[in-house]
């Protein structure tokens, strides 16, 4: 019977690992490309974050490589990055076998929370130099990502305002019960003005001073009265503190309708990921991104759940990054407002941006509806509309409105002379008024016509076909391939820092995948 010879096996060797650990790393491995790309970045701004004395810190370039490579591999936890730096051959080679602990890694991320935005911008500019993006076209979309905050720490504006109004009434009732001259005088002056915490604290202080100056009560009735006054002064102080709490809630909320106590920058929004299907709101941020060829070229976080008011601030961020604006913009109907169209026209941008009924107006039912404002004949010289029965609807006035951001719009009002007895009234309008009234924003209608012409052109059809596979594809890869579904930090500045790391890692990972596919 032949004797089997096995290879020698022992774990207690003096040189268990090869002298060069990179022997086990392929030449085209992503870790080598990450190493080379980050070596090209200018990190001089990082130097000011460190002190010139004390223990020598870990090199920021090494730390940046370790964190970004971790994010590229869906490793977002500092503890897990620490573990990889000790066990994973790729991390060990990338870090030069440096072993920072999780606290050091976390401090590094927080230390560079402003500089990481510049790193992201540098990476995008490198992509532009290599032809991956042109920065001439921007596909914009938004998604809501849940905050780390607890789901049941909500503060609602309507509840706070209602409770604050009730408290104001209770304070008035309490002051009516206080028979001190000082308190009554102050209360009489404030009958038509809301009380403030400072005023109530002042009144409570004066009331306590007046009670302290009184002679010591002797009889039972005097003691009972003195006790009652002290109780009222204490109650007034408590209501002042409660009023200050409500005012602090409103101050923190700003223009929002809600916020979370554990993450005051997060707003409660309805998310698509609703396991209970009951429309439950969760603390979240509205993440807006701009993409080109599925690379993230810009990003910004907003507290408001709708997209309409995010476009202009988003373009301001883009301009700050690259000192210019893109020549073309493509977005869905959530961004199709007069304010946004006006901004893009003023900055010589071609707006391939849909409006609310763009798809609806392509249908035959819309075009055949003779009663719709869009299908009525408008005489520009005479400034009147003609109804389906041929009656002129004359201009009767103009309505001035202002958006939440302060943008002013003009809406013209037109009214028919008399619609009584009209055989088409059944389908024209359902109001009880004797004549139909319509409102038309001519400037917005002109912008919509321009957008319609662009969107239905050959170039517009190309943009419309690419838009669903631009930001939508990035969101899908982000949430499902890279499992980035929830922020892991409190506060907008830290959340912004975390996503800057992620966006940088995402772009590098996408660049490597594109290079391999082309090769």
Short mmCIF file of C-alpha atoms in Angstrom, two decimals:
data_model
loop_
_atom_site.label_atom_id
_atom_site.label_comp_id
_atom_site.label_asym_id
_atom_site.label_seq_id
_atom_site.Cartn_x
_atom_site.Cartn_y
_atom_site.Cartn_z
CA UNK A 1 0.00 0.00 0.00
CA UNK A 2 1.44 3.39 -1.08
CA UNK A 3 2.37 5.83 1.66
CA UNK A 4 0.70 9.28 1.47
CA UNK A 5 2.98 12.30 2.05
CA UNK A 6 1.17 15.42 3.26
CA UNK A 7 2.66 18.90 3.14
CA UNK A 8 4.10 19.99 6.50
CA UNK A 9 1.62 21.94 8.64
CA UNK A 10 2.49 24.05 11.70
CA UNK A 11 1.11 27.32 12.99
CA UNK A 12 4.09 28.11 15.23
CA UNK A 13 6.43 29.30 12.52
CA UNK A 14 8.82 32.23 13.03
CA UNK A 15 7.90 33.65 9.60
CA UNK A 16 4.29 32.59 9.16
CA UNK A 17 3.41 35.43 6.73
CA UNK A 18 5.37 36.45 3.61
CA UNK A 19 7.91 39.24 3.90
CA UNK A 20 5.81 41.37 1.53
CA UNK A 21 2.13 41.14 2.39
CA UNK A 22 1.09 42.72 -0.92
CA UNK A 23 2.16 39.53 -2.70
CA UNK A 24 -1.36 38.28 -2.03
CA UNK A 25 -3.00 41.44 -3.48
CA UNK A 26 -3.67 41.49 -7.22
CA UNK A 27 -2.23 44.32 -9.28
CA UNK A 28 -5.71 45.47 -10.37
CA UNK A 29 -7.29 45.07 -6.94
CA UNK A 30 -9.50 48.05 -5.94
CA UNK A 31 -7.40 48.66 -2.82
CA UNK A 32 -4.40 49.58 -4.99
CA UNK A 33 -6.49 52.03 -7.01
CA UNK A 34 -7.87 53.61 -3.83
CA UNK A 35 -4.33 53.96 -2.52
CA UNK A 36 -3.10 55.62 -5.71
CA UNK A 37 -6.09 57.95 -6.10
CA UNK A 38 -6.01 59.27 -2.53
CA UNK A 39 -2.25 59.83 -2.84
CA UNK A 40 -3.08 62.36 -5.57
CA UNK A 41 -5.38 64.44 -3.35
CA UNK A 42 -4.30 67.70 -1.76
CA UNK A 43 -4.71 67.28 2.01
CA UNK A 44 -2.79 70.37 3.18
CA UNK A 45 -5.96 71.71 4.82
CA UNK A 46 -5.85 68.72 7.21
CA UNK A 47 -2.65 69.96 8.84
CA UNK A 48 -4.34 72.79 10.71
CA UNK A 49 -6.52 70.23 12.50
CA UNK A 50 -3.55 68.81 14.42
CA UNK A 51 -1.40 70.28 17.20
CA UNK A 52 2.35 70.71 16.81
CA UNK A 53 3.09 69.22 20.22
CA UNK A 54 2.14 66.07 22.10
CA UNK A 55 2.03 62.51 20.88
CA UNK A 56 2.47 62.03 17.12
CA UNK A 57 -0.95 61.36 15.53
CA UNK A 58 -1.71 58.80 12.84
CA UNK A 59 -1.14 60.16 9.33
CA UNK A 60 -4.41 61.67 8.02
CA UNK A 61 -3.84 60.22 4.55
CA UNK A 62 -3.67 56.71 6.00
CA UNK A 63 -6.79 57.33 8.10
CA UNK A 64 -8.65 58.70 5.08
CA UNK A 65 -7.74 55.64 3.00
CA UNK A 66 -8.88 53.25 5.74
CA UNK A 67 -12.25 54.96 6.26
CA UNK A 68 -13.04 55.38 2.56
CA UNK A 69 -12.03 51.79 1.76
CA UNK A 70 -14.24 50.67 4.64
CA UNK A 71 -17.21 52.59 3.22
CA UNK A 72 -16.55 51.07 -0.21
CA UNK A 73 -16.97 47.64 1.38
CA UNK A 74 -20.16 48.52 3.32
CA UNK A 75 -18.21 48.85 6.57
CA UNK A 76 -19.49 52.01 8.27
CA UNK A 77 -18.84 51.16 11.93
CA UNK A 78 -15.60 52.43 13.51
CA UNK A 79 -15.34 49.22 15.54
CA UNK A 80 -15.62 47.10 12.40
CA UNK A 81 -13.01 49.21 10.61
CA UNK A 82 -10.71 48.70 13.62
CA UNK A 83 -11.29 44.95 13.35
CA UNK A 84 -10.54 44.93 9.61
CA UNK A 85 -7.28 46.84 10.18
CA UNK A 86 -6.09 43.90 12.28
CA UNK A 87 -7.44 40.97 10.24
CA UNK A 88 -8.00 41.93 6.59
CA UNK A 89 -4.87 41.78 4.41
CA UNK A 90 -6.16 44.63 2.22
CA UNK A 91 -6.70 46.96 5.18
CA UNK A 92 -3.38 45.93 6.72
CA UNK A 93 -1.47 46.75 3.50
CA UNK A 94 -3.40 50.00 2.95
CA UNK A 95 -2.67 51.23 6.49
CA UNK A 96 0.94 50.01 6.62
CA UNK A 97 -0.11 47.83 9.57
CA UNK A 98 -1.07 50.86 11.65
CA UNK A 99 -3.75 49.92 14.18
CA UNK A 100 -5.82 52.92 15.32
CA UNK A 101 -8.66 51.97 17.64
CA UNK A 102 -12.32 52.74 17.02
CA UNK A 103 -12.27 55.91 19.15
CA UNK A 104 -9.36 57.31 17.13
CA UNK A 105 -11.15 56.52 13.87
CA UNK A 106 -14.33 58.21 15.12
CA UNK A 107 -12.38 61.29 16.27
CA UNK A 108 -10.76 61.49 12.83
CA UNK A 109 -14.13 61.47 11.07
CA UNK A 110 -15.48 64.20 13.34
CA UNK A 111 -12.26 66.20 13.05
CA UNK A 112 -12.43 66.37 9.24
CA UNK A 113 -16.21 66.90 8.95
CA UNK A 114 -15.64 70.18 7.08
CA UNK A 115 -12.59 69.14 5.04
CA UNK A 116 -14.20 65.93 3.75
CA UNK A 117 -16.48 68.02 1.53
CA UNK A 118 -13.40 69.42 -0.19
CA UNK A 119 -12.08 65.86 -0.61
CA UNK A 120 -15.36 64.86 -2.28
CA UNK A 121 -15.06 67.86 -4.63
CA UNK A 122 -11.46 66.93 -5.51
CA UNK A 123 -12.53 63.38 -6.39
CA UNK A 124 -15.28 64.68 -8.68
CA UNK A 125 -12.81 67.02 -10.40
CA UNK A 126 -10.46 64.06 -10.91
CA UNK A 127 -13.36 62.17 -12.48
CA UNK A 128 -13.96 65.14 -14.79
CA UNK A 129 -10.28 65.22 -15.80
CA UNK A 130 -10.42 61.53 -16.70
CA UNK A 131 -13.61 61.92 -18.72
CA UNK A 132 -16.02 60.08 -16.44
CA UNK A 133 -18.19 63.21 -16.00
CA UNK A 134 -18.44 66.54 -17.81
CA UNK A 135 -20.16 68.66 -15.11
CA UNK A 136 -22.26 70.15 -17.93
CA UNK A 137 -25.47 68.26 -17.16
CA UNK A 138 -27.07 67.59 -13.79
CA UNK A 139 -29.75 65.00 -13.04
CA UNK A 140 -31.40 65.97 -9.76
CA UNK A 141 -33.60 63.96 -7.44
CA UNK A 142 -34.20 63.50 -3.74
CA UNK A 143 -34.91 60.74 -1.26
CA UNK A 144 -35.75 60.67 2.42
CA UNK A 145 -33.35 58.83 4.70
CA UNK A 146 -34.22 58.05 8.28
CA UNK A 147 -32.28 59.71 11.07
CA UNK A 148 -30.65 57.90 13.96
CA UNK A 149 -33.10 59.67 16.28
CA UNK A 150 -35.72 57.74 18.21
CA UNK A 151 -39.01 57.49 16.32
CA UNK A 152 -41.17 58.53 19.26
CA UNK A 153 -39.42 61.74 20.33
CA UNK A 154 -41.50 64.00 18.10
CA UNK A 155 -42.45 67.62 18.79
CA UNK A 156 -45.27 68.93 16.59
CA UNK A 157 -45.81 72.61 15.82
CA UNK A 158 -49.62 72.46 16.05
CA UNK A 159 -49.49 70.74 19.45
CA UNK A 160 -46.95 73.22 20.82
CA UNK A 161 -48.93 76.23 19.56
CA UNK A 162 -52.18 74.84 20.97
CA UNK A 163 -50.66 74.09 24.38
CA UNK A 164 -48.91 77.46 24.44
CA UNK A 165 -52.21 79.27 23.80
CA UNK A 166 -53.83 77.31 26.63
CA UNK A 167 -50.95 78.19 28.94
CA UNK A 168 -51.32 81.89 28.10
CA UNK A 169 -54.97 81.69 29.16
CA UNK A 170 -54.08 79.87 32.39
CA UNK A 171 -51.54 82.58 33.18
CA UNK A 172 -54.20 85.28 32.74
CA UNK A 173 -56.56 83.40 35.07
CA UNK A 174 -53.78 82.99 37.65
CA UNK A 175 -52.90 86.69 37.57
CA UNK A 176 -56.55 87.57 38.13
CA UNK A 177 -56.44 85.51 41.31
CA UNK A 178 -53.34 87.28 42.62
CA UNK A 179 -54.37 90.34 44.59
CA UNK A 180 -50.90 91.86 44.71
CA UNK A 181 -50.85 95.37 43.25
CA UNK A 182 -47.58 94.74 41.37
CA UNK A 183 -48.87 91.62 39.68
CA UNK A 184 -52.23 93.22 38.85
CA UNK A 185 -50.59 96.28 37.31
CA UNK A 186 -48.33 94.14 35.17
CA UNK A 187 -51.25 91.94 34.14
CA UNK A 188 -53.45 94.91 33.20
CA UNK A 189 -50.73 96.25 30.93
CA UNK A 190 -50.42 92.86 29.20
CA UNK A 191 -54.12 92.18 28.57
CA UNK A 192 -53.74 92.37 24.81
CA UNK A 193 -50.11 91.24 24.61
CA UNK A 194 -48.76 87.74 25.03
CA UNK A 195 -46.79 87.04 28.17
CA UNK A 196 -43.11 86.23 27.92
CA UNK A 197 -41.02 84.02 30.24
CA UNK A 198 -38.89 87.03 31.20
CA UNK A 199 -41.95 89.05 32.21
CA UNK A 200 -43.38 86.19 34.27
CA UNK A 201 -40.03 85.60 36.02
CA UNK A 202 -39.93 89.31 36.87
CA UNK A 203 -43.48 89.26 38.20
CA UNK A 204 -42.80 86.16 40.30
CA UNK A 205 -39.64 87.75 41.73
CA UNK A 206 -41.50 90.96 42.66
CA UNK A 207 -44.32 88.95 44.18
CA UNK A 208 -41.91 86.95 46.35
CA UNK A 209 -40.17 90.19 47.39
CA UNK A 210 -43.51 91.71 48.40
CA UNK A 211 -44.38 88.62 50.42
CA UNK A 212 -40.98 88.70 52.18
CA UNK A 213 -41.51 92.38 53.11
CA UNK A 214 -44.87 91.70 54.78
CA UNK A 215 -45.01 91.29 58.58
CA UNK A 216 -45.08 87.74 59.84
CA UNK A 217 -48.68 86.42 59.82
CA UNK A 218 -50.18 85.79 63.24
CA UNK A 219 -53.75 84.63 62.85
CA UNK A 220 -54.84 81.44 61.10
CA UNK A 221 -56.49 83.39 58.31
CA UNK A 222 -53.33 85.44 57.71
CA UNK A 223 -51.19 82.30 57.63
CA UNK A 224 -53.56 80.63 55.19
CA UNK A 225 -53.58 83.72 52.97
CA UNK A 226 -49.77 83.98 53.07
CA UNK A 227 -49.46 80.29 52.18
CA UNK A 228 -51.85 80.73 49.26
CA UNK A 229 -49.84 83.67 47.92
CA UNK A 230 -46.58 81.70 48.11
CA UNK A 231 -48.26 78.87 46.23
CA UNK A 232 -49.42 81.29 43.53
CA UNK A 233 -45.92 82.77 43.21
CA UNK A 234 -44.47 79.25 42.81
CA UNK A 235 -47.12 78.38 40.25
CA UNK A 236 -46.34 81.56 38.31
CA UNK A 237 -42.66 80.60 38.25
CA UNK A 238 -43.51 77.11 36.99
CA UNK A 239 -45.69 78.49 34.21
CA UNK A 240 -42.87 80.84 33.22
CA UNK A 241 -40.55 77.84 32.86
CA UNK A 242 -43.18 75.93 30.86
CA UNK A 243 -43.70 78.92 28.57
CA UNK A 244 -39.92 79.12 28.04
CA UNK A 245 -39.96 75.42 27.10
CA UNK A 246 -42.68 75.99 24.47
CA UNK A 247 -40.78 79.00 23.07
CA UNK A 248 -37.62 76.90 22.86
CA UNK A 249 -39.53 74.24 20.89
CA UNK A 250 -40.76 76.83 18.39
CA UNK A 251 -37.29 78.35 18.07
CA UNK A 252 -35.72 74.95 17.40
CA UNK A 253 -38.46 74.10 14.90
CA UNK A 254 -38.00 77.27 12.85
CA UNK A 255 -40.14 77.03 9.71
CA UNK A 256 -40.66 73.28 10.06
CA UNK A 257 -43.78 71.53 11.34
CA UNK A 258 -41.91 69.08 13.61
CA UNK A 259 -38.55 67.94 14.95
CA UNK A 260 -37.05 65.16 17.04
CA UNK A 261 -35.88 65.70 20.61
CA UNK A 262 -32.88 63.41 20.15
CA UNK A 263 -31.92 64.91 16.77
CA UNK A 264 -33.31 68.46 16.55
CA UNK A 265 -32.15 68.84 12.93
CA UNK A 266 -34.33 65.92 11.77
CA UNK A 267 -37.93 66.46 10.65
CA UNK A 268 -40.72 63.88 10.81
CA UNK A 269 -41.57 62.73 7.28
CA UNK A 270 -43.43 59.92 5.56
CA UNK A 271 -40.98 57.44 4.08
CA UNK A 272 -41.48 54.90 1.30
CA UNK A 273 -40.08 52.21 3.59
CA UNK A 274 -43.25 51.88 5.67
CA UNK A 275 -43.38 48.35 7.10
CA UNK A 276 -46.80 48.85 8.69
CA UNK A 277 -48.32 50.59 5.63
CA UNK A 278 -50.04 53.09 7.90
CA UNK A 279 -48.30 56.29 6.79
CA UNK A 280 -46.38 56.59 10.04
CA UNK A 281 -43.91 59.46 10.05
CA UNK A 282 -40.28 59.02 11.08
CA UNK A 283 -37.45 61.48 11.80
CA UNK A 284 -35.55 61.90 8.56
CA UNK A 285 -33.61 64.19 6.24
CA UNK A 286 -34.43 65.03 2.63
CA UNK A 287 -31.26 64.09 0.74
CA UNK A 288 -30.86 65.84 -2.63
CA UNK A 289 -28.21 64.60 -5.03
CA UNK A 290 -27.03 65.53 -8.51
CA UNK A 291 -25.67 62.78 -10.73
CA UNK A 292 -24.02 62.33 -14.11
CA UNK A 293 -23.27 58.90 -15.57
CA UNK A 294 -24.36 57.55 -12.15
CA UNK A 295 -21.58 59.43 -10.34
CA UNK A 296 -22.63 61.70 -7.47
CA UNK A 297 -21.53 65.22 -8.42
CA UNK A 298 -23.18 67.09 -5.55
CA UNK A 299 -25.38 66.50 -2.52
CA UNK A 300 -27.20 68.52 0.11
CA UNK A 301 -29.45 67.78 3.11
CA UNK A 302 -32.75 69.61 3.72
CA UNK A 303 -35.25 69.57 6.60
CA UNK A 304 -38.34 70.07 4.38
CA UNK A 305 -39.97 66.96 2.90
CA UNK A 306 -40.91 68.49 -0.49
CA UNK A 307 -38.45 69.01 -3.35
CA UNK A 308 -39.78 72.27 -4.82
CA UNK A 309 -37.84 74.63 -2.53
CA UNK A 310 -34.59 72.64 -2.63
CA UNK A 311 -33.46 73.29 -6.21
CA UNK A 312 -32.13 76.86 -5.90
CA UNK A 313 -30.14 76.20 -2.66
CA UNK A 314 -28.86 73.00 -4.27
CA UNK A 315 -27.55 74.91 -7.29
CA UNK A 316 -25.93 77.40 -4.92
CA UNK A 317 -24.03 74.47 -3.38
CA UNK A 318 -23.03 73.30 -6.87
CA UNK A 319 -21.77 76.79 -7.75
CA UNK A 320 -19.72 76.97 -4.55
CA UNK A 321 -18.08 73.63 -5.33
CA UNK A 322 -17.20 74.16 -8.98
CA UNK A 323 -17.43 77.96 -9.45
CA UNK A 324 -20.04 77.51 -12.16
CA UNK A 325 -23.45 76.05 -12.86
CA UNK A 326 -24.27 73.16 -15.22
CA UNK A 327 -25.51 74.06 -18.67
CA UNK A 328 -28.39 71.56 -18.54
CA UNK A 329 -30.64 70.30 -15.76
CA UNK A 330 -33.03 67.36 -15.80
CA UNK A 331 -35.49 66.71 -12.97
CA UNK A 332 -38.97 65.35 -12.33
CA UNK A 333 -42.22 67.24 -11.78
CA UNK A 334 -41.49 67.92 -8.11
CA UNK A 335 -39.15 70.74 -9.18
CA UNK A 336 -41.38 72.33 -11.85
CA UNK A 337 -42.23 75.67 -10.22
CA UNK A 338 -42.16 79.22 -11.60
CA UNK A 339 -39.41 80.14 -9.15
CA UNK A 340 -37.16 77.30 -10.33
CA UNK A 341 -37.83 77.92 -14.02
CA UNK A 342 -37.07 81.61 -13.52
CA UNK A 343 -33.77 80.82 -11.76
CA UNK A 344 -32.63 78.47 -14.50
CA UNK A 345 -33.55 80.94 -17.25
CA UNK A 346 -31.68 83.74 -15.47
CA UNK A 347 -28.55 81.54 -15.29
CA UNK A 348 -28.70 80.37 -18.93
CA UNK A 349 -29.50 76.78 -18.02
CA UNK A 350 -31.53 74.53 -20.31
CA UNK A 351 -34.35 73.25 -18.11
CA UNK A 352 -35.47 69.71 -18.94
CA UNK A 353 -37.72 69.80 -15.89
CA UNK A 354 -41.23 68.40 -15.93
CA UNK A 355 -44.24 70.11 -14.36
CA UNK A 356 -47.17 68.66 -12.46
CA UNK A 357 -49.41 67.59 -15.39
CA UNK A 358 -46.81 67.05 -18.13
CA UNK A 359 -47.70 63.36 -18.64
CA UNK A 360 -51.40 63.96 -18.12
CA UNK A 361 -51.61 66.53 -20.91
CA UNK A 362 -50.21 64.01 -23.39
CA UNK A 363 -53.38 61.92 -23.08
CA UNK A 364 -56.36 62.33 -25.38
CA UNK A 365 -58.81 62.91 -22.52
CA UNK A 366 -56.84 66.00 -21.48
CA UNK A 367 -56.59 67.38 -25.02
CA UNK A 368 -60.29 66.81 -25.71
CA UNK A 369 -61.45 68.54 -22.52
CA UNK A 370 -62.70 71.85 -23.97
CA UNK A 371 -63.39 73.30 -20.52
CA UNK A 372 -59.82 73.21 -19.19
CA UNK A 373 -57.97 76.49 -18.90
CA UNK A 374 -55.09 75.11 -20.98
CA UNK A 375 -57.48 74.42 -23.91
CA UNK A 376 -59.31 77.75 -23.89
CA UNK A 377 -58.43 80.29 -26.59
CA UNK A 378 -56.48 83.27 -25.22
CA UNK A 379 -56.27 86.60 -27.04
CA UNK A 380 -53.00 88.18 -25.93
CA UNK A 381 -53.68 91.61 -27.48
CA UNK A 382 -57.11 91.95 -25.90
CA UNK A 383 -56.11 90.05 -22.75
CA UNK A 384 -59.18 87.86 -22.60
CA UNK A 385 -60.11 84.17 -22.82
CA UNK A 386 -62.91 82.75 -24.96
CA UNK A 387 -65.09 80.07 -23.37
CA UNK A 388 -66.43 77.06 -25.38
CA UNK A 389 -69.66 78.99 -26.09
CA UNK A 390 -67.74 81.95 -27.52
CA UNK A 391 -68.23 84.30 -24.55
CA UNK A 392 -65.30 86.59 -23.70
CA UNK A 393 -63.89 86.19 -20.22
CA UNK A 394 -62.49 89.63 -19.41
CA UNK A 395 -59.54 90.42 -17.14
CA UNK A 396 -60.88 91.60 -13.75
CA UNK A 397 -57.80 91.81 -11.56
CA UNK A 398 -54.41 90.46 -10.52
CA UNK A 399 -53.56 88.41 -7.43
CA UNK A 400 -50.09 88.83 -5.88
CA UNK A 401 -48.82 85.85 -3.91
CA UNK A 402 -45.53 84.99 -2.26
CA UNK A 403 -43.94 81.57 -1.85
CA UNK A 404 -42.34 80.29 1.35
CA UNK A 405 -38.94 81.42 0.05
CA UNK A 406 -40.21 84.95 -0.69
CA UNK A 407 -40.63 84.61 -4.49
CA UNK A 408 -43.51 86.75 -5.79
CA UNK A 409 -45.95 85.46 -8.40
CA UNK A 410 -48.65 87.27 -10.40
CA UNK A 411 -51.92 85.54 -11.26
CA UNK A 412 -54.45 87.17 -13.56
CA UNK A 413 -58.18 86.72 -12.85
CA UNK A 414 -60.72 86.44 -15.68
CA UNK A 415 -64.48 86.31 -15.38
CA UNK A 416 -67.32 85.64 -17.81
CA UNK A 417 -70.19 88.14 -17.92
CA UNK A 418 -73.06 85.71 -17.41
CA UNK A 419 -73.23 81.90 -17.57
CA UNK A 420 -76.90 81.48 -16.62
CA UNK A 421 -78.79 79.37 -19.10
CA UNK A 422 -75.62 78.22 -20.87
CA UNK A 423 -76.18 74.69 -22.29
CA UNK A 424 -72.54 73.78 -21.54
CA UNK A 425 -72.55 74.83 -17.91
CA UNK A 426 -72.94 71.24 -16.76
CA UNK A 427 -69.36 70.52 -17.74
CA UNK A 428 -67.85 73.99 -17.45
CA UNK A 429 -67.91 74.63 -13.68
CA UNK A 430 -69.81 73.49 -10.61
CA UNK A 431 -69.82 76.68 -8.53
CA UNK A 432 -72.99 78.52 -7.52
CA UNK A 433 -71.73 81.83 -8.92
CA UNK A 434 -73.65 83.15 -11.97
CA UNK A 435 -70.46 83.33 -14.03
CA UNK A 436 -67.27 81.28 -14.20
CA UNK A 437 -63.99 82.72 -12.88
CA UNK A 438 -60.56 81.43 -13.92
CA UNK A 439 -57.03 82.27 -12.82
CA UNK A 440 -54.00 82.16 -15.10
CA UNK A 441 -50.32 82.61 -14.30
CA UNK A 442 -49.08 83.63 -17.74
CA UNK A 443 -45.39 83.60 -16.80
CA UNK A 444 -45.62 80.06 -15.45
CA UNK A 445 -47.58 78.96 -18.53
CA UNK A 446 -44.82 80.38 -20.73
CA UNK A 447 -42.16 78.49 -18.75
CA UNK A 448 -44.21 75.30 -19.07
CA UNK A 449 -44.46 75.76 -22.83
CA UNK A 450 -40.67 76.13 -23.05
CA UNK A 451 -40.20 73.03 -20.86
CA UNK A 452 -42.71 71.11 -23.02
CA UNK A 453 -40.82 72.01 -26.20
CA UNK A 454 -37.51 70.91 -24.68
CA UNK A 455 -38.86 67.70 -23.16
CA UNK A 456 -40.49 66.59 -26.41
CA UNK A 457 -37.41 67.36 -28.52
CA UNK A 458 -34.91 64.68 -29.53
CA UNK A 459 -32.48 65.81 -26.85
CA UNK A 460 -35.28 66.00 -24.30
CA UNK A 461 -36.37 62.43 -25.04
CA UNK A 462 -32.78 61.33 -24.46
CA UNK A 463 -32.65 63.13 -21.09
CA UNK A 464 -36.03 61.70 -20.09
CA UNK A 465 -34.87 58.18 -20.89
CA UNK A 466 -31.67 58.66 -18.86
CA UNK A 467 -33.20 60.37 -15.82
CA UNK A 468 -34.77 57.20 -14.31
CA UNK A 469 -31.40 55.40 -14.53
CA UNK A 470 -29.39 58.29 -13.13
CA UNK A 471 -30.32 59.37 -9.56
CA UNK A 472 -32.84 56.55 -9.17
CA UNK A 473 -30.16 53.96 -9.92
CA UNK A 474 -27.78 55.67 -7.49
CA UNK A 475 -30.41 55.55 -4.74
CA UNK A 476 -31.00 51.86 -5.45
CA UNK A 477 -27.29 51.03 -5.29
CA UNK A 478 -26.89 53.14 -2.18
CA UNK A 479 -29.78 51.63 -0.23
CA UNK A 480 -29.75 48.02 -1.36
CA UNK A 481 -26.28 47.20 -2.70
CA UNK A 482 -24.35 49.24 -0.11
CA UNK A 483 -27.00 49.00 2.66
CA UNK A 484 -26.90 52.74 3.39
CA UNK A 485 -30.53 53.12 4.47
CA UNK A 486 -30.24 55.07 7.71
CA UNK A 487 -27.93 57.76 9.02
CA UNK A 488 -25.71 56.78 11.94
CA UNK A 489 -25.11 60.17 13.55
CA UNK A 490 -27.03 62.91 15.34
CA UNK A 491 -27.09 66.45 13.95
CA UNK A 492 -27.00 67.79 10.40
CA UNK A 493 -23.25 68.58 10.44
CA UNK A 494 -22.29 65.01 11.38
CA UNK A 495 -24.84 63.49 9.01
CA UNK A 496 -23.43 65.66 6.23
CA UNK A 497 -19.91 64.48 7.14
CA UNK A 498 -20.95 60.83 7.06
CA UNK A 499 -22.60 61.13 3.66
CA UNK A 500 -19.58 63.02 2.27
CA UNK A 501 -17.44 59.99 3.17
CA UNK A 502 -20.03 57.71 1.59
CA UNK A 503 -20.37 59.77 -1.61
CA UNK A 504 -16.57 59.86 -2.02
CA UNK A 505 -16.35 56.09 -1.54
CA UNK A 506 -19.31 55.56 -3.90
CA UNK A 507 -17.67 57.56 -6.70
CA UNK A 508 -14.34 55.76 -6.34
CA UNK A 509 -16.07 52.38 -6.33
CA UNK A 510 -18.11 53.38 -9.40
CA UNK A 511 -14.97 54.60 -11.19
CA UNK A 512 -13.17 51.28 -10.54
CA UNK A 513 -16.18 49.28 -11.77
CA UNK A 514 -16.40 51.45 -14.92
CA UNK A 515 -12.69 51.01 -15.65
CA UNK A 516 -12.95 47.23 -15.33
CA UNK A 517 -16.03 47.14 -17.55
CA UNK A 518 -14.36 49.20 -20.26
CA UNK A 519 -11.17 47.14 -20.05
#
